[in-house]
Short mmCIF file of C-alpha atoms and ligand atoms in Angstrom, two decimals:
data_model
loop_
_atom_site.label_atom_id
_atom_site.label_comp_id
_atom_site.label_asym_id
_atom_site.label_seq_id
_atom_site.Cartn_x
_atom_site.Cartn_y
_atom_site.Cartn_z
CA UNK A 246 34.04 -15.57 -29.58
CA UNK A 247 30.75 -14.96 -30.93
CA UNK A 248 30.06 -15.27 -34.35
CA UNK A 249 29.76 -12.15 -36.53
CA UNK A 250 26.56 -10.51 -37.79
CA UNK A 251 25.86 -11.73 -41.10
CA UNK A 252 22.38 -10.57 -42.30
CA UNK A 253 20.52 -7.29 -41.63
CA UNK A 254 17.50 -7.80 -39.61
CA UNK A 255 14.14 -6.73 -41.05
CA UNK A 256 14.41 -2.65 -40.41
CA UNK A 257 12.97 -1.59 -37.11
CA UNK A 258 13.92 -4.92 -35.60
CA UNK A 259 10.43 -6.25 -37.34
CA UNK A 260 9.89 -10.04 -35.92
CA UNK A 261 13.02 -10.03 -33.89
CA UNK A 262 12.67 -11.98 -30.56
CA UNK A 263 14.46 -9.89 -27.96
CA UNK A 264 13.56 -11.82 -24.64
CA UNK A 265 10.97 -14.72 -23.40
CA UNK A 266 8.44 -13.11 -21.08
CA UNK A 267 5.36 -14.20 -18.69
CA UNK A 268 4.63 -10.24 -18.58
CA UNK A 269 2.05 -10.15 -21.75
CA UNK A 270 1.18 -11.42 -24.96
CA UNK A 271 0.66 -9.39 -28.03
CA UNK A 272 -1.06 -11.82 -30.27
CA UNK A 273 -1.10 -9.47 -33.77
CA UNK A 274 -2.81 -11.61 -36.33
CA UNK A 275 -5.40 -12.65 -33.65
CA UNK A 276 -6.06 -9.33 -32.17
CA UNK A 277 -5.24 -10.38 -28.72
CA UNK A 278 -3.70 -9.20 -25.76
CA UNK A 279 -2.87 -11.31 -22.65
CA UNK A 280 -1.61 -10.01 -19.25
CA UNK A 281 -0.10 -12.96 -17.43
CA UNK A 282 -2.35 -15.66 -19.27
CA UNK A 283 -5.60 -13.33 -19.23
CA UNK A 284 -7.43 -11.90 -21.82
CA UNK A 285 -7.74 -8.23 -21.69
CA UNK A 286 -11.09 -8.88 -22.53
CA UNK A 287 -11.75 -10.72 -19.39
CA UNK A 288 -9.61 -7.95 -17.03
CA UNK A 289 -11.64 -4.73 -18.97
CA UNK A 290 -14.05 -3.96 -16.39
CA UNK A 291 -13.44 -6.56 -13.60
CA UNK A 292 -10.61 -6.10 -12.58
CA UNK A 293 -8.99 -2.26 -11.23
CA UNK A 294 -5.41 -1.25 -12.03
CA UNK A 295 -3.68 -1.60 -8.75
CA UNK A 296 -4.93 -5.41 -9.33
CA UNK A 297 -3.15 -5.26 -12.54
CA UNK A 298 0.11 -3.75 -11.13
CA UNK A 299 0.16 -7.14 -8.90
CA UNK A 300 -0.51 -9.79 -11.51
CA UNK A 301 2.32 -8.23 -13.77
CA UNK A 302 4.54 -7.89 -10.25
CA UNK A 303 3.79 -10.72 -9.04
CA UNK A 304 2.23 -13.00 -11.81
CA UNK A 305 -0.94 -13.93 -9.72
CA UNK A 306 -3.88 -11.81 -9.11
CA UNK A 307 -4.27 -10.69 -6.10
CA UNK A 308 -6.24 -11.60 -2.76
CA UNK A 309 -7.81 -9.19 -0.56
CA UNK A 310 -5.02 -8.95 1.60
CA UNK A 311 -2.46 -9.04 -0.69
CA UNK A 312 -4.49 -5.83 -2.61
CA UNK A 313 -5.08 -4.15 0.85
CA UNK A 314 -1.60 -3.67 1.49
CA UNK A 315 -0.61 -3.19 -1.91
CA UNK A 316 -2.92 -0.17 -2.05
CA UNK A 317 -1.45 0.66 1.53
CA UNK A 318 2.38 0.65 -0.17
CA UNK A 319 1.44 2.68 -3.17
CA UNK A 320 -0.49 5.37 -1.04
CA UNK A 321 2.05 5.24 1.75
CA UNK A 322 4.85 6.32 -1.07
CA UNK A 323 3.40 8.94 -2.56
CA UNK A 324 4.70 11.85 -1.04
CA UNK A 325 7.69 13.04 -3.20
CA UNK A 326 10.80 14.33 -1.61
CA UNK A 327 11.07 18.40 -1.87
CA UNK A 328 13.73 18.79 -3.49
CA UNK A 329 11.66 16.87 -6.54
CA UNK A 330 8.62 19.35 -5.54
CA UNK A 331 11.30 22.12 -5.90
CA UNK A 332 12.64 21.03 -8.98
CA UNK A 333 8.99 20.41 -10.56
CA UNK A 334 8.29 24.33 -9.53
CA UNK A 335 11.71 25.52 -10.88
CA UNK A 336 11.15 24.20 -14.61
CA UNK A 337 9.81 26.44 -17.27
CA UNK A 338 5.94 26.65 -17.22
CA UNK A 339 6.29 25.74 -20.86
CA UNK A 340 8.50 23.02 -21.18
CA UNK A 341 6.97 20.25 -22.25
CA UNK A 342 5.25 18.05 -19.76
CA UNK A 343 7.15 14.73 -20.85
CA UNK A 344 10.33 16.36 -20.65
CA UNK A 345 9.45 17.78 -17.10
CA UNK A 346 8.45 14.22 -16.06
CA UNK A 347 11.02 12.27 -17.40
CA UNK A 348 13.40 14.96 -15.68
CA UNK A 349 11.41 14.68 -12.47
CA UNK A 350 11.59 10.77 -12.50
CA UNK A 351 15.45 11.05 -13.28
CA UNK A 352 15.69 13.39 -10.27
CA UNK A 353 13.85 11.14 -8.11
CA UNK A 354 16.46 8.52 -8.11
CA UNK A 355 19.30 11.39 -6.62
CA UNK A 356 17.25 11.69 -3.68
CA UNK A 357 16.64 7.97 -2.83
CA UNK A 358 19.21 6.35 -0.96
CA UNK A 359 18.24 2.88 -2.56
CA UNK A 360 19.18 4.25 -6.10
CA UNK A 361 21.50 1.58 -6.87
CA UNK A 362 20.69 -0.76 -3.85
CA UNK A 363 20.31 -3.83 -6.02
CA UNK A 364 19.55 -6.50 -4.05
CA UNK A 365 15.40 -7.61 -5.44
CA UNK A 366 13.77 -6.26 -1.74
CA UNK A 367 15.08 -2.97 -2.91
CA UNK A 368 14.34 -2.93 -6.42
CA UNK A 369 10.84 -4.29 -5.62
CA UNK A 370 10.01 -0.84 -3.23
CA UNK A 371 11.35 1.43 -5.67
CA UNK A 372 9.22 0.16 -8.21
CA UNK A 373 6.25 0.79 -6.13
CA UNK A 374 7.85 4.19 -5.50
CA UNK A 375 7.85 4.93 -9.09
CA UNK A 376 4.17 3.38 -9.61
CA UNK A 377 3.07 5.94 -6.82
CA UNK A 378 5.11 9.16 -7.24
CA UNK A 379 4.61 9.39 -11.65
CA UNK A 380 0.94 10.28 -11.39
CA UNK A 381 1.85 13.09 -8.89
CA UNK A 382 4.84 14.37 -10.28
CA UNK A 383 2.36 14.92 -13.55
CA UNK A 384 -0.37 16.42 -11.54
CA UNK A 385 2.20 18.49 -9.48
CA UNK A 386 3.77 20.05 -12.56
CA UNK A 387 0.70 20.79 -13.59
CA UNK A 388 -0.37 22.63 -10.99
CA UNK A 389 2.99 24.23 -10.50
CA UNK A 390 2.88 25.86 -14.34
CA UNK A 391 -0.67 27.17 -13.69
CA UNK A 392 0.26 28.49 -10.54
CA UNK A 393 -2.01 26.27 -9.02
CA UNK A 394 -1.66 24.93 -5.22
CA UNK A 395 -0.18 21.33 -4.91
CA UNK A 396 -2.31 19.21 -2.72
CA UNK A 397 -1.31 16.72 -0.44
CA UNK A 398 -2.24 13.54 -1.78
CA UNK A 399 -5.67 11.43 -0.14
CA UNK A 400 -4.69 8.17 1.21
CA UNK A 401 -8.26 7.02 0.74
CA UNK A 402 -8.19 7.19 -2.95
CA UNK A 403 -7.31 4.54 -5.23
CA UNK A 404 -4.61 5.62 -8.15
CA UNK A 405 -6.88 6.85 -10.76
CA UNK A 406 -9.37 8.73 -8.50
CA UNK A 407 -6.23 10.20 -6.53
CA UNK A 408 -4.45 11.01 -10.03
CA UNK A 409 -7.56 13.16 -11.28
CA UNK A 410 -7.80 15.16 -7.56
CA UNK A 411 -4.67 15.92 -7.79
CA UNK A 412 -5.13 17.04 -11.54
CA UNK A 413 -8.05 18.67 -11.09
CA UNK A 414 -8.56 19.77 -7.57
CA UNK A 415 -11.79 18.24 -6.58
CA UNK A 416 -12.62 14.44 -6.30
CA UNK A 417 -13.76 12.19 -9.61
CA UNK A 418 -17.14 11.27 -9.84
CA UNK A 419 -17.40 7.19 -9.86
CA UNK A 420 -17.61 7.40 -13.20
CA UNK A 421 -14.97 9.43 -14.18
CA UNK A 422 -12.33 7.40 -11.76
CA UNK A 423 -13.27 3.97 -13.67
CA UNK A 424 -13.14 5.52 -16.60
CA UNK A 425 -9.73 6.57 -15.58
CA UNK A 426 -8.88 3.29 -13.96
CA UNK A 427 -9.97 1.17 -16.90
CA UNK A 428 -7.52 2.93 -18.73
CA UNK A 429 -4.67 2.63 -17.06
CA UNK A 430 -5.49 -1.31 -17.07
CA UNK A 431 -5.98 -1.17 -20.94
CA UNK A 432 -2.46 0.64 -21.20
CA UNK A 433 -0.52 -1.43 -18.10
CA UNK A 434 1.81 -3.38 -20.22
CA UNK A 435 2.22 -4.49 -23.72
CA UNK A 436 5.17 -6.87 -25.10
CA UNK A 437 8.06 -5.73 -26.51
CA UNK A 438 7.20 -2.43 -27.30
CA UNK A 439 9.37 0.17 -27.88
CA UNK A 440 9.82 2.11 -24.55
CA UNK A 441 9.77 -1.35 -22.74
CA UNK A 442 12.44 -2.43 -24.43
CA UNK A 443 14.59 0.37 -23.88
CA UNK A 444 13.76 0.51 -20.30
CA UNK A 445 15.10 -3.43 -20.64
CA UNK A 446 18.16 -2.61 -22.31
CA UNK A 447 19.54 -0.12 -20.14
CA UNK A 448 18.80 -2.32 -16.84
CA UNK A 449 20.69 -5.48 -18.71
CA UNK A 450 23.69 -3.04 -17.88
CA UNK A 451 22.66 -3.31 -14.05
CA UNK A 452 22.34 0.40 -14.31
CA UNK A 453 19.37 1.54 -11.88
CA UNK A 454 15.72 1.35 -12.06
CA UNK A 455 15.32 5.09 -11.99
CA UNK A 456 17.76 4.97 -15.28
CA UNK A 457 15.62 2.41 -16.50
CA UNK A 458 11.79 4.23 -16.56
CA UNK A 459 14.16 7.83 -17.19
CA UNK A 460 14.91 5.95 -20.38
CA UNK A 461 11.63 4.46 -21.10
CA UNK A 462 9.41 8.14 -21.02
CA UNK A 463 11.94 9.11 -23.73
CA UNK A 464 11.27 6.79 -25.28
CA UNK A 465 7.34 6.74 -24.77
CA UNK A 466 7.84 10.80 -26.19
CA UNK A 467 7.58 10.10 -29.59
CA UNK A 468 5.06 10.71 -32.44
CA UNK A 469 5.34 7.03 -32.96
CA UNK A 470 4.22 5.35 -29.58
CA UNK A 471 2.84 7.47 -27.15
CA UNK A 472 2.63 10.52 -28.31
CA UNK A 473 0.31 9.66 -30.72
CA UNK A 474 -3.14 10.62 -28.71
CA UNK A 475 -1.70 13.82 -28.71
CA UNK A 476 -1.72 13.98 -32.21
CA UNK A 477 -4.71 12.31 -32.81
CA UNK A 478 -6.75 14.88 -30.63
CA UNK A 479 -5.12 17.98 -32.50
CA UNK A 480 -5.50 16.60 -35.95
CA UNK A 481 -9.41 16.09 -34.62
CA UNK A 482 -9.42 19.96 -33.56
CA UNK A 483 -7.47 21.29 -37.14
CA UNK A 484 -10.51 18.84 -39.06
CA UNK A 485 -12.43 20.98 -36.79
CA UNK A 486 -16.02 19.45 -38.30
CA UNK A 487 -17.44 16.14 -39.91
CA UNK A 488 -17.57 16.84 -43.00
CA UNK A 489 -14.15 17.84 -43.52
CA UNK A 490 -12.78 14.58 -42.90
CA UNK A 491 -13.01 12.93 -46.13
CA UNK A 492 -10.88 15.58 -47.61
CA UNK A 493 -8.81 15.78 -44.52
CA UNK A 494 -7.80 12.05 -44.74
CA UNK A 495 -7.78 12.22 -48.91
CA UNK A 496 -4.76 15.27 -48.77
CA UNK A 497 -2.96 13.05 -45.67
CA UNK A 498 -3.03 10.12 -48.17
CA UNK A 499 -2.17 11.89 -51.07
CA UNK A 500 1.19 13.26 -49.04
CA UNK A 501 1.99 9.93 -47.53
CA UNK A 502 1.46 11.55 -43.99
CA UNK A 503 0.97 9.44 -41.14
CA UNK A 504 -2.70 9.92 -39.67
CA UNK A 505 -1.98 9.13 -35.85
CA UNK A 506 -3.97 7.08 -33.98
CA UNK A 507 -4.14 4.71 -36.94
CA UNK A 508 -2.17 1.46 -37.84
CA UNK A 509 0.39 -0.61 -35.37
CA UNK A 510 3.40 -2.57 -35.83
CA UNK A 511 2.28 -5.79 -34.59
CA UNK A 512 -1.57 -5.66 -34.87
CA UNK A 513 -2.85 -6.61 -38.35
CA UNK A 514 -5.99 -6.78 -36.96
CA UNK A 515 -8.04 -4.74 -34.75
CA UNK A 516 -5.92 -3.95 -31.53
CA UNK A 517 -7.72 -5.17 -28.94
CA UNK A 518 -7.55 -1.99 -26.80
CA UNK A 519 -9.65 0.37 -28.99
CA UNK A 520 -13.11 -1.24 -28.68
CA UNK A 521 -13.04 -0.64 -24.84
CA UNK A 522 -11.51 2.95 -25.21
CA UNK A 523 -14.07 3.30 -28.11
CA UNK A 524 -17.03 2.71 -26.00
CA UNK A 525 -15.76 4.75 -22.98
CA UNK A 526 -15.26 7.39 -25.58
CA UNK A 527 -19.42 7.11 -26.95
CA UNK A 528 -20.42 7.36 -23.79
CA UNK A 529 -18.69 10.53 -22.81
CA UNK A 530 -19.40 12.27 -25.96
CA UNK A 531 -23.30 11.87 -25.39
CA UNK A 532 -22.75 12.66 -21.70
CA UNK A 533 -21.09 16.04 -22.64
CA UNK A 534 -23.43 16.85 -25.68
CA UNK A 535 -20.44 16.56 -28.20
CA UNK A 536 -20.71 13.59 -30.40
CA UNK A 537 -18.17 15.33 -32.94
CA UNK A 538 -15.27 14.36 -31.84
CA UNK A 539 -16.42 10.58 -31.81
CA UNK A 540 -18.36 11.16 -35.31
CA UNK A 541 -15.19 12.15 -37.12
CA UNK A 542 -13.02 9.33 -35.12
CA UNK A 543 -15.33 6.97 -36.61
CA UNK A 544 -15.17 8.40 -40.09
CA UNK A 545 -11.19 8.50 -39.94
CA UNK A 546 -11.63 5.07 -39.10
CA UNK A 547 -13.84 4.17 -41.60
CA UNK A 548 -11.74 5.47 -44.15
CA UNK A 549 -8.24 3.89 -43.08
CA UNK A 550 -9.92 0.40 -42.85
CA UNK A 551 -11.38 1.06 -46.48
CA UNK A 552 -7.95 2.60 -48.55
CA UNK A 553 -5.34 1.38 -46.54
CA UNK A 554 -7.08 -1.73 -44.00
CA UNK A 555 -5.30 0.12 -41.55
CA UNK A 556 -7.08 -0.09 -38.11
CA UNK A 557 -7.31 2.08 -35.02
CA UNK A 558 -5.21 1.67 -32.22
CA UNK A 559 -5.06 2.43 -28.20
CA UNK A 560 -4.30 6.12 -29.28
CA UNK A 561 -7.17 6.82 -31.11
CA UNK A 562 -9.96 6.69 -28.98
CA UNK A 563 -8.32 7.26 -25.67
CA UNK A 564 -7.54 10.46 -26.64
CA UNK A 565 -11.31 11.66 -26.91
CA UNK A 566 -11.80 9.63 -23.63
CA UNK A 567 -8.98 12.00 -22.06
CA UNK A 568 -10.26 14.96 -23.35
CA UNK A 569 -13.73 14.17 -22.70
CA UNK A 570 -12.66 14.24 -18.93
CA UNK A 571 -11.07 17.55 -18.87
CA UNK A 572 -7.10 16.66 -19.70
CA UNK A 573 -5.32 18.95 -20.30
CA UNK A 574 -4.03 17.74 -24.35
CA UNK A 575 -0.45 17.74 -23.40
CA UNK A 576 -0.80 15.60 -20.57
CA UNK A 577 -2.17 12.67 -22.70
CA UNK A 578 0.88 11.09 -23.16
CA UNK A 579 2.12 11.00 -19.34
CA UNK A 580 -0.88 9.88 -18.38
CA UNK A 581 0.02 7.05 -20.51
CA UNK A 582 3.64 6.62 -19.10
CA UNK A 583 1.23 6.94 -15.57
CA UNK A 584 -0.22 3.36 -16.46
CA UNK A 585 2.57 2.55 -18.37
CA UNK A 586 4.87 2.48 -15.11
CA UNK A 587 3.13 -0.61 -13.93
CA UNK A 588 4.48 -2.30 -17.55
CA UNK A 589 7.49 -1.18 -17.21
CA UNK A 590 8.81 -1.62 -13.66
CA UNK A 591 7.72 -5.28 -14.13
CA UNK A 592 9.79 -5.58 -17.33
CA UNK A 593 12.73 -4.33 -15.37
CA UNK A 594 12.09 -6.69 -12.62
CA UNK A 595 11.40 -9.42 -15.22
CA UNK A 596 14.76 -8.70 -16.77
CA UNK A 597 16.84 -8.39 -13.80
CA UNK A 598 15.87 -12.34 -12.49
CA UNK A 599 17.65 -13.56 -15.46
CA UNK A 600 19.71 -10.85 -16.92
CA UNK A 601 21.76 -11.01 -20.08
CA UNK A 602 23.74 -7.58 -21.22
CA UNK A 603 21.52 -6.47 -24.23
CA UNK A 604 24.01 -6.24 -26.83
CA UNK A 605 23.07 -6.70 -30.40
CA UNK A 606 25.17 -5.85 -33.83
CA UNK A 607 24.76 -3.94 -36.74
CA UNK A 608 25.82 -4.74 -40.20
CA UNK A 609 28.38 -2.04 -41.27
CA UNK A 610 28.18 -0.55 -44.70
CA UNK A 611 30.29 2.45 -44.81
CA UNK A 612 34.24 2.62 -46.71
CA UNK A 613 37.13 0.44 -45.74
CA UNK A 614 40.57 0.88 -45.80
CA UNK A 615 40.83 4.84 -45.79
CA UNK A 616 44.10 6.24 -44.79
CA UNK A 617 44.00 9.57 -43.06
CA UNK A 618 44.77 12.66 -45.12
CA UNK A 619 46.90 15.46 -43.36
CA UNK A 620 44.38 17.98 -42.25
CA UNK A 621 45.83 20.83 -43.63
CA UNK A 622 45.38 18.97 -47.58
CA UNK A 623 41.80 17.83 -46.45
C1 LIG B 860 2.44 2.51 -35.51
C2 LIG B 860 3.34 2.72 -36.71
C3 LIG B 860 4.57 3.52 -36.29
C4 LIG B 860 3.76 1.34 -37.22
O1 LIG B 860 4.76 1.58 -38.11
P1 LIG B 860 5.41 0.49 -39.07
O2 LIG B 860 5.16 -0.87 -38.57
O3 LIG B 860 6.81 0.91 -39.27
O4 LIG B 860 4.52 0.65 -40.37
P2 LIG B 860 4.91 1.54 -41.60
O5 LIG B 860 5.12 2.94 -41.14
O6 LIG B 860 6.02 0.87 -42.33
O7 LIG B 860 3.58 1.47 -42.44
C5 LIG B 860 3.26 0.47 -43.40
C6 LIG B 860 2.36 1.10 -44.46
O8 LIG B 860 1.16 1.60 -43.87
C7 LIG B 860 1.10 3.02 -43.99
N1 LIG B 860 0.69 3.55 -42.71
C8 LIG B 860 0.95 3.03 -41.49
N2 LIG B 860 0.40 3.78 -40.53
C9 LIG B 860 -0.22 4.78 -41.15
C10 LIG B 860 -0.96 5.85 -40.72
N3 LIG B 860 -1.17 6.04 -39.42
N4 LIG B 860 -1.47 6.72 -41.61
C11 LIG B 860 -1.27 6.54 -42.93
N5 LIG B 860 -0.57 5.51 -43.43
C12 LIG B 860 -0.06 4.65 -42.54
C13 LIG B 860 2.52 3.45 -44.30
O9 LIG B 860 2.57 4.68 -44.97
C14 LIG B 860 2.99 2.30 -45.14
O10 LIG B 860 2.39 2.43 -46.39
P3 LIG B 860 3.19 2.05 -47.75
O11 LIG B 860 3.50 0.59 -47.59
O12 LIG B 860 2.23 2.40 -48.81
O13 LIG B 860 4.43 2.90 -47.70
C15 LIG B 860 2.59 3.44 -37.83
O14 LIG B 860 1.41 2.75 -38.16
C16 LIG B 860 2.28 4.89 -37.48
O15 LIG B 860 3.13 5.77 -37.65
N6 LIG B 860 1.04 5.16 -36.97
C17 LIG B 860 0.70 6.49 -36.52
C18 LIG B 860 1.29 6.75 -35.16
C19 LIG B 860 0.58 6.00 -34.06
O16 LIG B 860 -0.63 5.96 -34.00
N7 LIG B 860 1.38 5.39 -33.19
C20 LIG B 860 0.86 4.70 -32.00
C21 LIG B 860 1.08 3.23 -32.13
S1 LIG B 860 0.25 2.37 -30.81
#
């Protein structure tokens, strides 16, 4: 029998080991983050994300054959079945787009056969299924609730470029795809955060990878992880101008609201994300004759460093970078659970070669000994 729970862990599960992985390496105090034993430093900029998805798949980057037919997998499965196409037409133009997509993903796993085929072969192809089919589910809903045709995806184009034709209806320039591509490398994987460790927990049950990345874009949802570029674009629209930041971030202080975009759980330091989204983000702004939004992201950041040496994080910047190439605001967040999917499936996969049932304790704190009172006297 194991022994009981007899402290309460820091709240939030702060510092708590919950598994030993060669996936990545969040190194807070340093500022560092490692894919596989590389820097993200060194992958920024030489390296695309389909190489990514097979040095967290397979731990090793890839040759050229081994990325050929990688890129031949992904773009061979990324036709979705029509009953998902159906489904992605059928939801309420309004709903949401991370509820649509995490109901989308869910409903992908009723119509393949594999769904709880759990030998690794199997697991292995419906990751890359998943990898291939979340960017068009998101561009497909998209379409759908502006009444927009759905185009057939182009087997030529990588996974950013396709992602953003899909979106948008005409083909990136090669700037905008490797903007796109660099950051889905920047947001492939990251420790044990918290949508990777649900996805974790609910395959330690040897439930189904579908169940598994269902569970993770919940989680992803929130204010708190992904949803923060969200936020962080529409608090930079309600500032609305430059000078109205300082009084902006003053009131947000003052009321002990969260300014998103800002601060991280295991970064003390500078995460090592937002210099790379930072520059992509300069660059844009001066492209598209609107340094604003980049003007007051620096001042926020300015600030936040200064009262509370809080610093930016992934959200910040990337959401001027996706807004700077024509996202649609609510679509911010899926396109993070787009690059995210790499991550994830690999966690899973990670997991599953030396599972465990994920089964922690609490401490309980409520009444003993209560006998039940007749419900008539209660
Ligand atoms: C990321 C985040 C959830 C980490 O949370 P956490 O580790 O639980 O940190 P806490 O919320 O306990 O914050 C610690 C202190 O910093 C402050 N703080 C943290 N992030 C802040 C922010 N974005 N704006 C203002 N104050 C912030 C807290 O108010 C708290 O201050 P206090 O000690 O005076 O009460 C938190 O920084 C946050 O909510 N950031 C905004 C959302 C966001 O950008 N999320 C994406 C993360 S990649």
């Amino acid at each position: 029998m194991s022994s009981p729970a007899t402290s309460t862990p820091a709240k939030g599960l702060e510092g708590v080991v919950a598994a030993n992985t060669r996936l990545s390496d969040v190194q807070g105090d340093l500022g560092k983050l490692v894919y596989c034993g590389y820097d993200i430093d060194e992958l920024a900029g030489k390296v695309t994300f389909e190489e990514v998805v097979h040095l967290l798949h397979h731990n090793h980057l890839p040759n050229s054959k081994e990325l050929r037919e990688l890129k031949d997998q992904l773009a061979a499965a990324r036709e979705l079945p029509v009953g998902v196409v159906q489904i992605l037409k059928t939801l309420p133009k309004n709903a949401p787009p991370m509820h649509a997509i995490r109901t989308a993903i869910s409903a992908l796993g009723c119509f393949d056969p594999s769904s709880d085929d759990d030998s690794m072969d199997a697991q292995r192809q419906k990751a890359i299924r998943l990898i291939a089919r979340i960017p068009i589910v998101t561009a497909y809903f998209h379409r759908a609730r502006e009444g927009k045709a759905l185009l057939d995806p182009d087997h030529s184009l990588g996974e950013a470029a396709n992602f953003l034709y899909l979106l948008q209806g005409k083909k990136p320039s090669v700037e905008e795809e490797k903007t796109m591509d660099l950051c889905y490398v920047l947001h492939a994987d990251h420790g044990m955060n918290a949508s990777t460790f649900s996805a974790r927990v609910t395959i330690a049950t040897l439930s189904d990878m579908y169940s598994a990345i269902t569970t993770a874009i919940g989680t992803l949802k929130g204010p708190l992880h992904g949803g923060a570029n969200e936020g962080v674009i529409k608090m930079l629209q309600e500032i609305g101008s430059l000078d109205r930041v300082d009084a902006y971030v003053e009131e947000c202080l003052q009321q002990k609201k969260k300014i998103m975009g800002i601060g991280h759980r295991v970064y003390k330091t500078l995460d090592p994300r937002a210099p790379h989204l930072k520059r992509m983000a300069q660059i844009l702004s001066a492209k598209l004759g609107e340094p604003k939004w980049i003007q007051m992201s620096d001042r926020i950041a300015e600030i936040m460093l200064q009262r509370k040496n809080l610093h930016a994080n992934v959200d910040f910047y990337s959401a001027t970078v996706y807004y700077s190439l024509g996202i649609p605001i609510d679509l911010f967040t899926p396109v993070f659970a787009i690059a995210r999917t790499a991550g994830w499936t690999a966690n899973v996969l990670e997991q599953l070669a030396d599972n465990r049932l994920i089964r922690p304790q609490s401490v309980y704190t409520g009444p003993t000994g209560l006998k039940v009172v007749p419900i008539s006297k209660r």
